[in-house]
Coordinates of C-alpha atoms and ligand atoms in Angstrom, one line a residue:
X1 CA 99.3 43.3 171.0
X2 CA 101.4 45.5 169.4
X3 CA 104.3 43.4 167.0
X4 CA 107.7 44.8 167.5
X5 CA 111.0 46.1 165.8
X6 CA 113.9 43.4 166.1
X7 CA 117.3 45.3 167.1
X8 CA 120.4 44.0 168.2
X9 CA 118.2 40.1 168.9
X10 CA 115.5 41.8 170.9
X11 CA 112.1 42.9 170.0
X12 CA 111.5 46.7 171.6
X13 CA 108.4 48.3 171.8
X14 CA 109.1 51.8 170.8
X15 CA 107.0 54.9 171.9
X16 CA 104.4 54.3 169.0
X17 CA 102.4 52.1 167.3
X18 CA 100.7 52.6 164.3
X19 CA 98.2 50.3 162.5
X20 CA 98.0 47.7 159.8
X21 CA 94.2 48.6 157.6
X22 CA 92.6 45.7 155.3
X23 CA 91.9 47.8 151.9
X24 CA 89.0 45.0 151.7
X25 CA 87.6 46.6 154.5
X26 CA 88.6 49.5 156.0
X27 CA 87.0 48.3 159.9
X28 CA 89.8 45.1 159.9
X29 CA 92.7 46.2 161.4
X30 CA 95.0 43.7 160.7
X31 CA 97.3 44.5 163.4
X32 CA 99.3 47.2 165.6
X33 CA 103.0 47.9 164.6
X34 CA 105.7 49.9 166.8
X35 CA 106.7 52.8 165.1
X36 CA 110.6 53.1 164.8
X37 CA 112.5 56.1 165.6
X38 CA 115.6 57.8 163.9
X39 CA 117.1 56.3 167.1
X40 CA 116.1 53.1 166.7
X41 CA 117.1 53.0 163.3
X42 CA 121.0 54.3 164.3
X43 CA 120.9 51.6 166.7
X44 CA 119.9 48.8 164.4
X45 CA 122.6 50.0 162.0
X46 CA 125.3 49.9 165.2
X47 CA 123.8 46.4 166.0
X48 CA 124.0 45.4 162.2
X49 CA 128.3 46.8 162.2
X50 CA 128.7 44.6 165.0
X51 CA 127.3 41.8 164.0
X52 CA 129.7 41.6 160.5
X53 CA 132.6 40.4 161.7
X54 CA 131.3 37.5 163.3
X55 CA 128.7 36.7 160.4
X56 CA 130.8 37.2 157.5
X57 CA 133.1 34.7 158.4
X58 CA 130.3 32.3 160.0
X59 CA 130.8 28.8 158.3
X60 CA 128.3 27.9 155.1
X61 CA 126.7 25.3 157.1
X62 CA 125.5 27.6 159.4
X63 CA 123.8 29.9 156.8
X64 CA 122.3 26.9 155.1
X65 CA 121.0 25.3 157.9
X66 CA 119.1 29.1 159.2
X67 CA 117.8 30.0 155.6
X68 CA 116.7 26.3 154.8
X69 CA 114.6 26.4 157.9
X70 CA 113.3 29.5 156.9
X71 CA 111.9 28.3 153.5
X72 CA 110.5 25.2 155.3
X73 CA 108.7 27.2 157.3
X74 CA 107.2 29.9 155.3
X75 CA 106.4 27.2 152.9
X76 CA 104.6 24.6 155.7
X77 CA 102.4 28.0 156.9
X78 CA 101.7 29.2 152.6
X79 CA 98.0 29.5 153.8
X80 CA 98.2 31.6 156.5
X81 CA 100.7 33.6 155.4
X82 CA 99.6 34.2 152.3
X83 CA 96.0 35.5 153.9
X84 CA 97.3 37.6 155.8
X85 CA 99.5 39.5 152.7
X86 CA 96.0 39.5 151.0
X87 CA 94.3 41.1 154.0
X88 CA 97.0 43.4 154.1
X89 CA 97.6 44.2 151.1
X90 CA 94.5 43.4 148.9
X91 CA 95.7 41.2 146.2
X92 CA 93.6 38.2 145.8
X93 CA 94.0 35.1 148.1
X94 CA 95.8 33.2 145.3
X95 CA 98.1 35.4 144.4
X96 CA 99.0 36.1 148.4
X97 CA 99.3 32.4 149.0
X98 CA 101.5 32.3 145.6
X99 CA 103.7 35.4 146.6
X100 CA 104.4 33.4 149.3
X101 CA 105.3 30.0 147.9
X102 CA 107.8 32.2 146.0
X103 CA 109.4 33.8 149.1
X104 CA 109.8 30.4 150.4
X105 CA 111.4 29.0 147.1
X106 CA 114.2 32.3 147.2
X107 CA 115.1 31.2 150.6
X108 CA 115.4 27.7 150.1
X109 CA 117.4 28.8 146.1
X110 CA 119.5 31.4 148.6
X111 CA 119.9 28.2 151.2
X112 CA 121.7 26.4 148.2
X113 CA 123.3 29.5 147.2
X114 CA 125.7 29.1 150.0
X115 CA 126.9 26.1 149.4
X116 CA 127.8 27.0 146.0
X117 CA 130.3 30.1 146.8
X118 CA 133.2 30.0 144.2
X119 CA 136.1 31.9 142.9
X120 CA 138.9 31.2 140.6
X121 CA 142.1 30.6 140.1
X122 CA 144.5 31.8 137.3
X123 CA 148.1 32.0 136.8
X124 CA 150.0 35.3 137.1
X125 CA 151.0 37.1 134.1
X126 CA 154.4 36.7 135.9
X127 CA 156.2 33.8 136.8
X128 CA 156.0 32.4 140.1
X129 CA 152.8 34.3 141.5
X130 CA 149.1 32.4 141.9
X131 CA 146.1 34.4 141.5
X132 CA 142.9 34.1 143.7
X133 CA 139.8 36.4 142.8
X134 CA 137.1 36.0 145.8
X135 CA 134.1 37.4 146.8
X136 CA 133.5 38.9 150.4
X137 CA 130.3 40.4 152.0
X138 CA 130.3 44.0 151.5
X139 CA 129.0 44.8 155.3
X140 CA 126.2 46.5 156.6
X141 CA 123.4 46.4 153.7
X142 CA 120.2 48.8 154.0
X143 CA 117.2 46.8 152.6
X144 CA 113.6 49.6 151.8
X145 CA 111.1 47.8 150.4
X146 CA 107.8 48.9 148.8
X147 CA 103.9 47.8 149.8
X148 CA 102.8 45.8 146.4
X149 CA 104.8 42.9 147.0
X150 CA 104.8 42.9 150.9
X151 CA 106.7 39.2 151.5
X152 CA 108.7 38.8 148.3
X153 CA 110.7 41.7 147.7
X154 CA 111.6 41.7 151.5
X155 CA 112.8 37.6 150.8
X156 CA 114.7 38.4 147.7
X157 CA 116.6 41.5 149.1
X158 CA 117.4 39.5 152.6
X159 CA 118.0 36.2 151.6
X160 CA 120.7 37.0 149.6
X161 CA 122.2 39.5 151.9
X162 CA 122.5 36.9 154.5
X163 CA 123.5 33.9 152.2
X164 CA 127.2 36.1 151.0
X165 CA 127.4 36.9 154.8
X166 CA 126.3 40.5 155.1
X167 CA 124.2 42.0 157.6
X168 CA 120.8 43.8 157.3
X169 CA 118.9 46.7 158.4
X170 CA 115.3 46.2 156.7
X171 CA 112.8 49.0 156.6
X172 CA 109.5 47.2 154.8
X173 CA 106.9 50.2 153.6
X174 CA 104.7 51.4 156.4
X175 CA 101.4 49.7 154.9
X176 CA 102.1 46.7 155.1
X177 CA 104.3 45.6 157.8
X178 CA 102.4 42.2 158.7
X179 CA 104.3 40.5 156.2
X180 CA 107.7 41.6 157.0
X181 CA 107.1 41.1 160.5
X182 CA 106.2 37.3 159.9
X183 CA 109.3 36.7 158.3
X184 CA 111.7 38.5 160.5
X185 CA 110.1 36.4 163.3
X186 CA 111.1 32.9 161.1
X187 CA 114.1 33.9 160.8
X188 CA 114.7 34.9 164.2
X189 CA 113.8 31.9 165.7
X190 CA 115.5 29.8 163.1
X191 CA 118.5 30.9 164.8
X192 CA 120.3 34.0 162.9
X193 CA 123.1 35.6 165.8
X194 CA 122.0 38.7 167.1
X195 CA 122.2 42.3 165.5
X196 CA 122.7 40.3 161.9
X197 CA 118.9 41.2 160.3
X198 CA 117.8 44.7 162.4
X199 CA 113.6 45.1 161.6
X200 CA 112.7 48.8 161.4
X201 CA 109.4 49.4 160.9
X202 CA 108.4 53.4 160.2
X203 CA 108.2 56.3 157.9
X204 CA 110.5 56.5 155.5
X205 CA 111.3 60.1 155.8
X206 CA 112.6 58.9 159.2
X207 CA 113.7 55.6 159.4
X208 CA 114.5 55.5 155.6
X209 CA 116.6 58.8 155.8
X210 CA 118.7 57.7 158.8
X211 CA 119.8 54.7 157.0
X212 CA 120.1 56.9 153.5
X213 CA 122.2 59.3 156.5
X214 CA 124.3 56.9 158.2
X215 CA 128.1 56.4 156.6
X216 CA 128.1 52.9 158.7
X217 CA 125.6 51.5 155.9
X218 CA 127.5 50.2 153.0
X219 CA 125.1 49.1 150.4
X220 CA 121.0 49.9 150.4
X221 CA 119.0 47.8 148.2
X222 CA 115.8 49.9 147.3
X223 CA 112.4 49.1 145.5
X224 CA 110.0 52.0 145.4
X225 CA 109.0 54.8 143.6
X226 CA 111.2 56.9 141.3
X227 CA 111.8 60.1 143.6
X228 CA 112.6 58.0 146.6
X229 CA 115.1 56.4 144.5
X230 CA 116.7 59.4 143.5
X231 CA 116.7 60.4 146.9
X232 CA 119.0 57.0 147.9
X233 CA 121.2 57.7 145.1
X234 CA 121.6 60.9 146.1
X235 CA 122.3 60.1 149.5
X236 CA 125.0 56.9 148.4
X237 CA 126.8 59.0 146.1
X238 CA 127.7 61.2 149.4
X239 CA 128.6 58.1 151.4
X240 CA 130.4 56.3 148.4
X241 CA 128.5 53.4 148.9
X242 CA 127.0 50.6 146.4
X243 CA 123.0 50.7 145.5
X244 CA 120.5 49.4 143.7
X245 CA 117.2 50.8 142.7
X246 CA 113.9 49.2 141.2
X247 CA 111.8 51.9 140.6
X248 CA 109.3 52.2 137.8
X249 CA 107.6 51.2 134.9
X250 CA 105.6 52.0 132.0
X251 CA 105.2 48.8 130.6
X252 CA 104.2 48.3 126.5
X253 CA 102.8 45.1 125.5
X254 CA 102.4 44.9 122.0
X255 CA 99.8 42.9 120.1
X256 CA 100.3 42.2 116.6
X257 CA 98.0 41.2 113.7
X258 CA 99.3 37.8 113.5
X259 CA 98.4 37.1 117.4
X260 CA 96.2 34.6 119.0
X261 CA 93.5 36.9 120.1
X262 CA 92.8 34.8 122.9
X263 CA 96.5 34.8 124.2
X264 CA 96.9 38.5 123.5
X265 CA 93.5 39.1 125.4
X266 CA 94.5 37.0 128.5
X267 CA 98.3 38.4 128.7
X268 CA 96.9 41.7 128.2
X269 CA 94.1 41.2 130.7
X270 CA 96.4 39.6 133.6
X271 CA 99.5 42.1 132.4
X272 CA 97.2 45.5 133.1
X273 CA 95.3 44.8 136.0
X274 CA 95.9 41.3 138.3
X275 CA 97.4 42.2 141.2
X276 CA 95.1 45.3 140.5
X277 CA 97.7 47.0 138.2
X278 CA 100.0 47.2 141.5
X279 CA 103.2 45.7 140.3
X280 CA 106.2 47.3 138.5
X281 CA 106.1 45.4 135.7
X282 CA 102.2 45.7 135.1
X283 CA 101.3 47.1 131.6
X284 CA 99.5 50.3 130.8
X285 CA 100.2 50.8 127.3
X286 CA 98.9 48.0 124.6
X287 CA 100.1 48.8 121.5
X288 CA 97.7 47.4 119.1
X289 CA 98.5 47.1 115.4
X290 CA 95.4 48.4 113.0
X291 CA 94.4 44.9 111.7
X292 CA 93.4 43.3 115.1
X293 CA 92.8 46.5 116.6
X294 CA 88.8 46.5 116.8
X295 CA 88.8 42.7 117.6
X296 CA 91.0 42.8 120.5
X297 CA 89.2 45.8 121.7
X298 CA 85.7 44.5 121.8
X299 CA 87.5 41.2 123.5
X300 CA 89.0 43.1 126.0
X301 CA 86.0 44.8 126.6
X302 CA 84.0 41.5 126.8
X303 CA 86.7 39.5 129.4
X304 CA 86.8 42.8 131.5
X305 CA 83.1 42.8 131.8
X306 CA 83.5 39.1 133.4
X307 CA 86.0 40.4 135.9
X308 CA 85.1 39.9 139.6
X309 CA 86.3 42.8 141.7
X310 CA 85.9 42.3 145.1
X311 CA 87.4 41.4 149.1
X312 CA 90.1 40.0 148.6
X313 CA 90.2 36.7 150.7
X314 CA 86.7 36.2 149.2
X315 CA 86.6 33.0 147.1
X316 CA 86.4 34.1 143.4
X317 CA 87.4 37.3 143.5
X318 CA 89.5 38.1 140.5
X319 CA 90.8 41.6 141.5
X320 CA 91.2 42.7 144.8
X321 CA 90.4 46.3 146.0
X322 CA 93.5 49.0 145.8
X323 CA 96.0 49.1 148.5
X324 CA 94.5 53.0 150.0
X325 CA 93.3 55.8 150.1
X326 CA 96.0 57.9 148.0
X327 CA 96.5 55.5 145.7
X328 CA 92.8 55.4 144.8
X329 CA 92.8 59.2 144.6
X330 CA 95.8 58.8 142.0
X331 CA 94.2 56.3 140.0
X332 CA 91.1 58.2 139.5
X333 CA 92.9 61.3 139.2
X334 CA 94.8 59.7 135.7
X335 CA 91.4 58.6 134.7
X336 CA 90.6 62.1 134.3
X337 CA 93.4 63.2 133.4
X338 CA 93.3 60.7 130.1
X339 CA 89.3 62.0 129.4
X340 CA 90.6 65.7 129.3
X341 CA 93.8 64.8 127.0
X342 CA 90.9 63.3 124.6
X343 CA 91.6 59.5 125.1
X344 CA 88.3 57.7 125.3
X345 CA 86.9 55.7 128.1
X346 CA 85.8 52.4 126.6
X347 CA 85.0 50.3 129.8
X348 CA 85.0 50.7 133.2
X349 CA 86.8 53.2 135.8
X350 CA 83.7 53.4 138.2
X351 CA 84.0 52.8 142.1
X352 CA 82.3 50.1 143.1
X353 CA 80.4 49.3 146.1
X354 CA 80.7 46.0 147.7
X355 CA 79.5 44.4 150.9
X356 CA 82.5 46.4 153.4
X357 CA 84.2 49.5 152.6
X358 CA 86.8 49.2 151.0
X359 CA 88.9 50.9 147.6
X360 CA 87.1 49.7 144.9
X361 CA 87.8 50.2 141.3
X362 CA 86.7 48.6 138.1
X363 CA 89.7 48.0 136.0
X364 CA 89.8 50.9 133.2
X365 CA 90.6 50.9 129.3
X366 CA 91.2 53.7 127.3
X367 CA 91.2 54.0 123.9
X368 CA 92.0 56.0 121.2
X369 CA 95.3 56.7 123.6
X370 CA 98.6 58.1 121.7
X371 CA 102.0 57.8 123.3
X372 CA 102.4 61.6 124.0
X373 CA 99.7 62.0 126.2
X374 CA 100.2 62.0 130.3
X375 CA 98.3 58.3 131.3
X376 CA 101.1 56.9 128.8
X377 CA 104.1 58.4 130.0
X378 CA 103.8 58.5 133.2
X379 CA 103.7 55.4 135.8
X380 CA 99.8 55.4 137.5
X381 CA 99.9 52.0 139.6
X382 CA 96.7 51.2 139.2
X383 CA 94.1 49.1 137.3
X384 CA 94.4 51.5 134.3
X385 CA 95.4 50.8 130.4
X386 CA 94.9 52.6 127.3
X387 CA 95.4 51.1 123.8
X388 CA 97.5 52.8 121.3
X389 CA 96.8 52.2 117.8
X390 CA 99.6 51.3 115.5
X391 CA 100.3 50.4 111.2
X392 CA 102.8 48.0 111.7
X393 CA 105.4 46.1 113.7
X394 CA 107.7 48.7 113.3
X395 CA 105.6 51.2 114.4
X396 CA 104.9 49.6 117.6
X397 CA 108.6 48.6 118.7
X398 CA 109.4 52.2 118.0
X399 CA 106.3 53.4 120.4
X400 CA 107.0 50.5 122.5
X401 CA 110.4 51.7 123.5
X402 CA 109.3 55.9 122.9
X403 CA 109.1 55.8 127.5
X404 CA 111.6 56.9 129.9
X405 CA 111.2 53.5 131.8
X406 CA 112.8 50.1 130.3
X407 CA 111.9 47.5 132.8
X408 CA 109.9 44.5 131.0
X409 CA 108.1 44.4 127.7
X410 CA 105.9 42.2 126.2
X411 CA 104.6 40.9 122.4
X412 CA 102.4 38.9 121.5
X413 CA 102.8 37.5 118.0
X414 CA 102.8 34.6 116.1
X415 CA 105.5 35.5 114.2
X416 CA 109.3 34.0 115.0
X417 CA 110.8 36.8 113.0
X418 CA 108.8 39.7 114.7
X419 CA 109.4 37.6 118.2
X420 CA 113.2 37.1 117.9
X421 CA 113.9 40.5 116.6
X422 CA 111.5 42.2 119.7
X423 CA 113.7 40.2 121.9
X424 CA 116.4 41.7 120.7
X425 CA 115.1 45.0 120.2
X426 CA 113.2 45.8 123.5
X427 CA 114.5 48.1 125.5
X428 CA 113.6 46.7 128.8
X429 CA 115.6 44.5 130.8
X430 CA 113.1 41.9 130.7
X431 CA 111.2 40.6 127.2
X432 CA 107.9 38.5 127.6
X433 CA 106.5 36.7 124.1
X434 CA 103.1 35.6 124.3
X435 CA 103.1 36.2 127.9
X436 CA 101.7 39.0 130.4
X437 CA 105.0 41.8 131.0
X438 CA 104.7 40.1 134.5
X439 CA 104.6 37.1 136.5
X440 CA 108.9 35.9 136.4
X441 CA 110.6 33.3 137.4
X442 CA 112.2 33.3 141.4
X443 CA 115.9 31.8 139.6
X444 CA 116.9 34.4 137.3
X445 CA 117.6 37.6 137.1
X446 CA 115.2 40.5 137.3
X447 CA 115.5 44.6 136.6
X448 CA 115.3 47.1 134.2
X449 CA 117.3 49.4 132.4
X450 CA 116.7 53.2 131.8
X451 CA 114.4 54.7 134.7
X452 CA 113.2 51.8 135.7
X453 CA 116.5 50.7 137.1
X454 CA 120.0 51.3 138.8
X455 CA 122.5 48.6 139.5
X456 CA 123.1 45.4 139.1
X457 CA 120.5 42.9 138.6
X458 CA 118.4 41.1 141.8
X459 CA 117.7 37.5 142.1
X460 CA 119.2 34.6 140.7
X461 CA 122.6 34.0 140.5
X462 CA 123.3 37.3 139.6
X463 CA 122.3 39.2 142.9
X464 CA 126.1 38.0 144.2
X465 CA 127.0 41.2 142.0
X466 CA 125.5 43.4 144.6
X467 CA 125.6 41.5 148.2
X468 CA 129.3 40.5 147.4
X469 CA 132.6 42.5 146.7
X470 CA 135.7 41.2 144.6
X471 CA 139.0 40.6 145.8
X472 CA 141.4 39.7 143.6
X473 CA 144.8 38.2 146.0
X474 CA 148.5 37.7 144.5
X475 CA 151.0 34.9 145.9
X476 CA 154.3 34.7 145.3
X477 CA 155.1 30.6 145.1
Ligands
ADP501 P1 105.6 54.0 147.1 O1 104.9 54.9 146.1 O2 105.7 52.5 146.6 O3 105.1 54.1 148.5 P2 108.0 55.1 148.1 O4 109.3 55.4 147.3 O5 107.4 56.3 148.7 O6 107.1 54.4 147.0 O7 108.2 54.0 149.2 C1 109.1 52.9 149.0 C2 109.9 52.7 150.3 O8 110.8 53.9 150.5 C3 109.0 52.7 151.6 O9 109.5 51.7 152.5 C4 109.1 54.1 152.1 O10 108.8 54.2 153.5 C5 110.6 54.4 151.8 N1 110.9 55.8 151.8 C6 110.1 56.9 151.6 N2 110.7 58.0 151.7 C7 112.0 57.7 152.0 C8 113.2 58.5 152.3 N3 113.2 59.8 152.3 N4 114.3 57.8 152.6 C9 114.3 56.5 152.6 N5 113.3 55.7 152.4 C10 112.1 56.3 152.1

């Protein structure tokens, strides 16, 4: 059966389908997926604009009640859902099943959310005259969404569109549409009006590009990969429209002489490749200062060699396969790339065989690494890190924040003075001490700053900057 795209309240068919492929194992197609046209995306934005005037004034109740049912029920199906992100997407069955607790806890935070809408009130600088300052939907929002994080991105991009009382037109990324699908579906039948969330699944030099075209969508949310990104800035700046862009990263995590080599090893171990080095704020660069440098070396080299890398769903595995084809080839491609710049290949970066086809890679360390060369400047995706030696603390702020990319950063340190003033120092938008640079929180805010980001920030509290516009309303007593 082929799932379809949701426009206007009904699901249509399309004139193609195109398939869903298990990276485990590249025989298990996960399912069949209509294709969306440019026309199909044009209607689902005229579906979305006539939806708004309706659903930006629909009463808070109502939005509670439909996001709160949600939550309930992608938490109540966790299992299921979550195995079928990691047969989609090939992160590990835990982390599936915990991708999905969290998109369950943004709707149910997002569910509260609504009951919680506030302004203020302040006196006129002149006599006689009240001030209101508000906030109002800003209309249609575009939501594009990337494959790595296939149900939560999606739920923190459309929970809080909905909660402010905007409508949606959501494109999720083409390899994994199994997830986005599922949760389109909840929220369908937990009883949104028709035409407010639009499902468009396709390419996105189609389906994206007629939303990126159309002057009748007012805000796109994006999360994806640095040119597309440009591309929708590009694209808003003709259409003077608000966006938002998570794009990438270059993560450093820095490990100093004064760490706990154990937690340095297991935050540098989960930071570089869980979720096999497939998430935005994975690192690739450990900065490593020259008094722990050979110790956390031959640690790293001893935990990676414990590392199981296999099927996803299969009980144990550690590391799942990566997500295709391409991004195997660009993964490999950066592991030679670091051999000819004269980095040195301490462990792994083999393919592996295991019991079904699938895209295999042993998680790879460099060493010997400086911050000029190519595999630490640019963003590879993948289950790849190289460690750059450093002298001292100040050495390895100053290479930490030597990137083009500023989304999270990490330290680990026993040291409160080198902790508080990394804190302050980072140039990321998000600091980690004694932690893996990712793995945050559902409640607060997340993003980056220099090429990492654009915008304001997402989740939290602080996405109302984004799915909400100010008014600020004078009355005369
Ligand atoms: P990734 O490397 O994560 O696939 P992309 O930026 O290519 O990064 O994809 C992120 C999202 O952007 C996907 O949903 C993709 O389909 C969409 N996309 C790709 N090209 C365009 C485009 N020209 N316009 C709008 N969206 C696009």
């Amino acid at each position: 059966m082929v799932q379809k795209n949701l426009i206007d309240g009904e699901w249509i068919a399309g004139s193609e389908a195109f398939r869903n492929i298990n990276p485990s194992d590249t025989n298990d197609v996960v399912g069949e997926y209509a294709r969306a046209s440019a026309d199909d995306a044009r209607a689902a934005i005229a579906a979305a604009k006539a939806a708004f005037p309706a659903w930006s004034r629909s009463g808070i109740l109502e939005r509670h009640a439909i996001l709160r049912k949600t939550a309930d029920e992608i938490l109540a199906r966790k299992d299921e859902l979550g195995r079928l992100l990691s047969r989609e997407e090939g992160k590990t069955l835990a982390e599936g099943i915990g991708e999905t607790v969290r998109a369950g806890q943004i709707f149910d935070f997002f569910a509260g959310e609504c009951l919680r809408l506030a302004g203020e009130v302040l006196p006129s600088a002149r006599p006689n005259i009240g001030v209101e300052i508000t906030r109002e939907p800003v209309g249609v929002v575009g939501i594009i969404t990337p494959w790595n994080f296939p149900i939560a991105i999606p739920a923190w991009k459309i929970a809080p569109a909905l909660c402010y009382g905007n409508t949606v037109v959501f494109k999720p990324a083409e390899l994994v549409p199994g997830s986005s699908w599922a949760i389109v579906d909840i929220l369908h039948r937990a009883g949104l009006p028709k035409g407010v969330l639009n499902l468009v699944m396709g390419k996105g030099s189609v389906v994206g590009q007629a939303m990126l075209d159309s002057p009748d969508v007012h805000a796109i949310t994006f999360t994806g990969s640095t040119g597309t990104g440009k591309r929708v800035a590009l694209a808003s700046v003709e259409h003077n429209r608000k966006y938002q862009l998570e794009m990438g990263g270059k993560n450093p995590f820095v490990v100093l002489d004064d760490a706990d080599l154990g937690v340095a090893v297991e935050a540098a171990v989960n930071s570089a490749f869980f979720s096999t080095g497939q998430r935005c704020t994975a690192s690739s660069r450990l900065i490593v200062t020259e008094g722990i440098h050979d110790r956390f070396v031959a640690a790293m080299g001893e935990r990676m060699k414990g590392l199981t890398i296999d099927d996803a769903l299969k009980a144990g595995t550690q590391i799942g396969p990566v997500v295709d084809q391409s991004q195997l080839n660009q993964d490999t491609d950066y592991i030679a790339i670091g051999k000819q710049e004269g980095a040195k290949l301490a462990f792994g970066g083999e393919l592996l065989k295991r019991d079904t086809p699938g895209f295999y890679l042993q998680p790879a360390l460099f060493t010997e690494a400086t911050n000029a060369m190519r595999i630490s400047r640019e963003e590879i995706f993948g289950p790849v890190a190289s460690v750059i030696r450093v002298r001292d603390y100040d050495e390895a702020l100053a290479v930490a924040n030597d990137t083009p990319f500023g989304l999270s950063s990490g330290i680990a340190t026993t040291s409160l003075k080198h902790a508080t003033h990394f804190k302050r120092n980072a140039e990321a938008g998000m600091v980690m001490v004694n932690l893996p640079t990712a793995g945050v929180d559902f409640h607060v805010p997340f993003g980056g700053r220099k090429g990492s980001s654009h915008g304001s920030r997402e989740q939290g509290r602080y996405a109302a900057e984004f799915y909400t516009t100010v008014k600020t309303a004078y009355t005369l007593a």
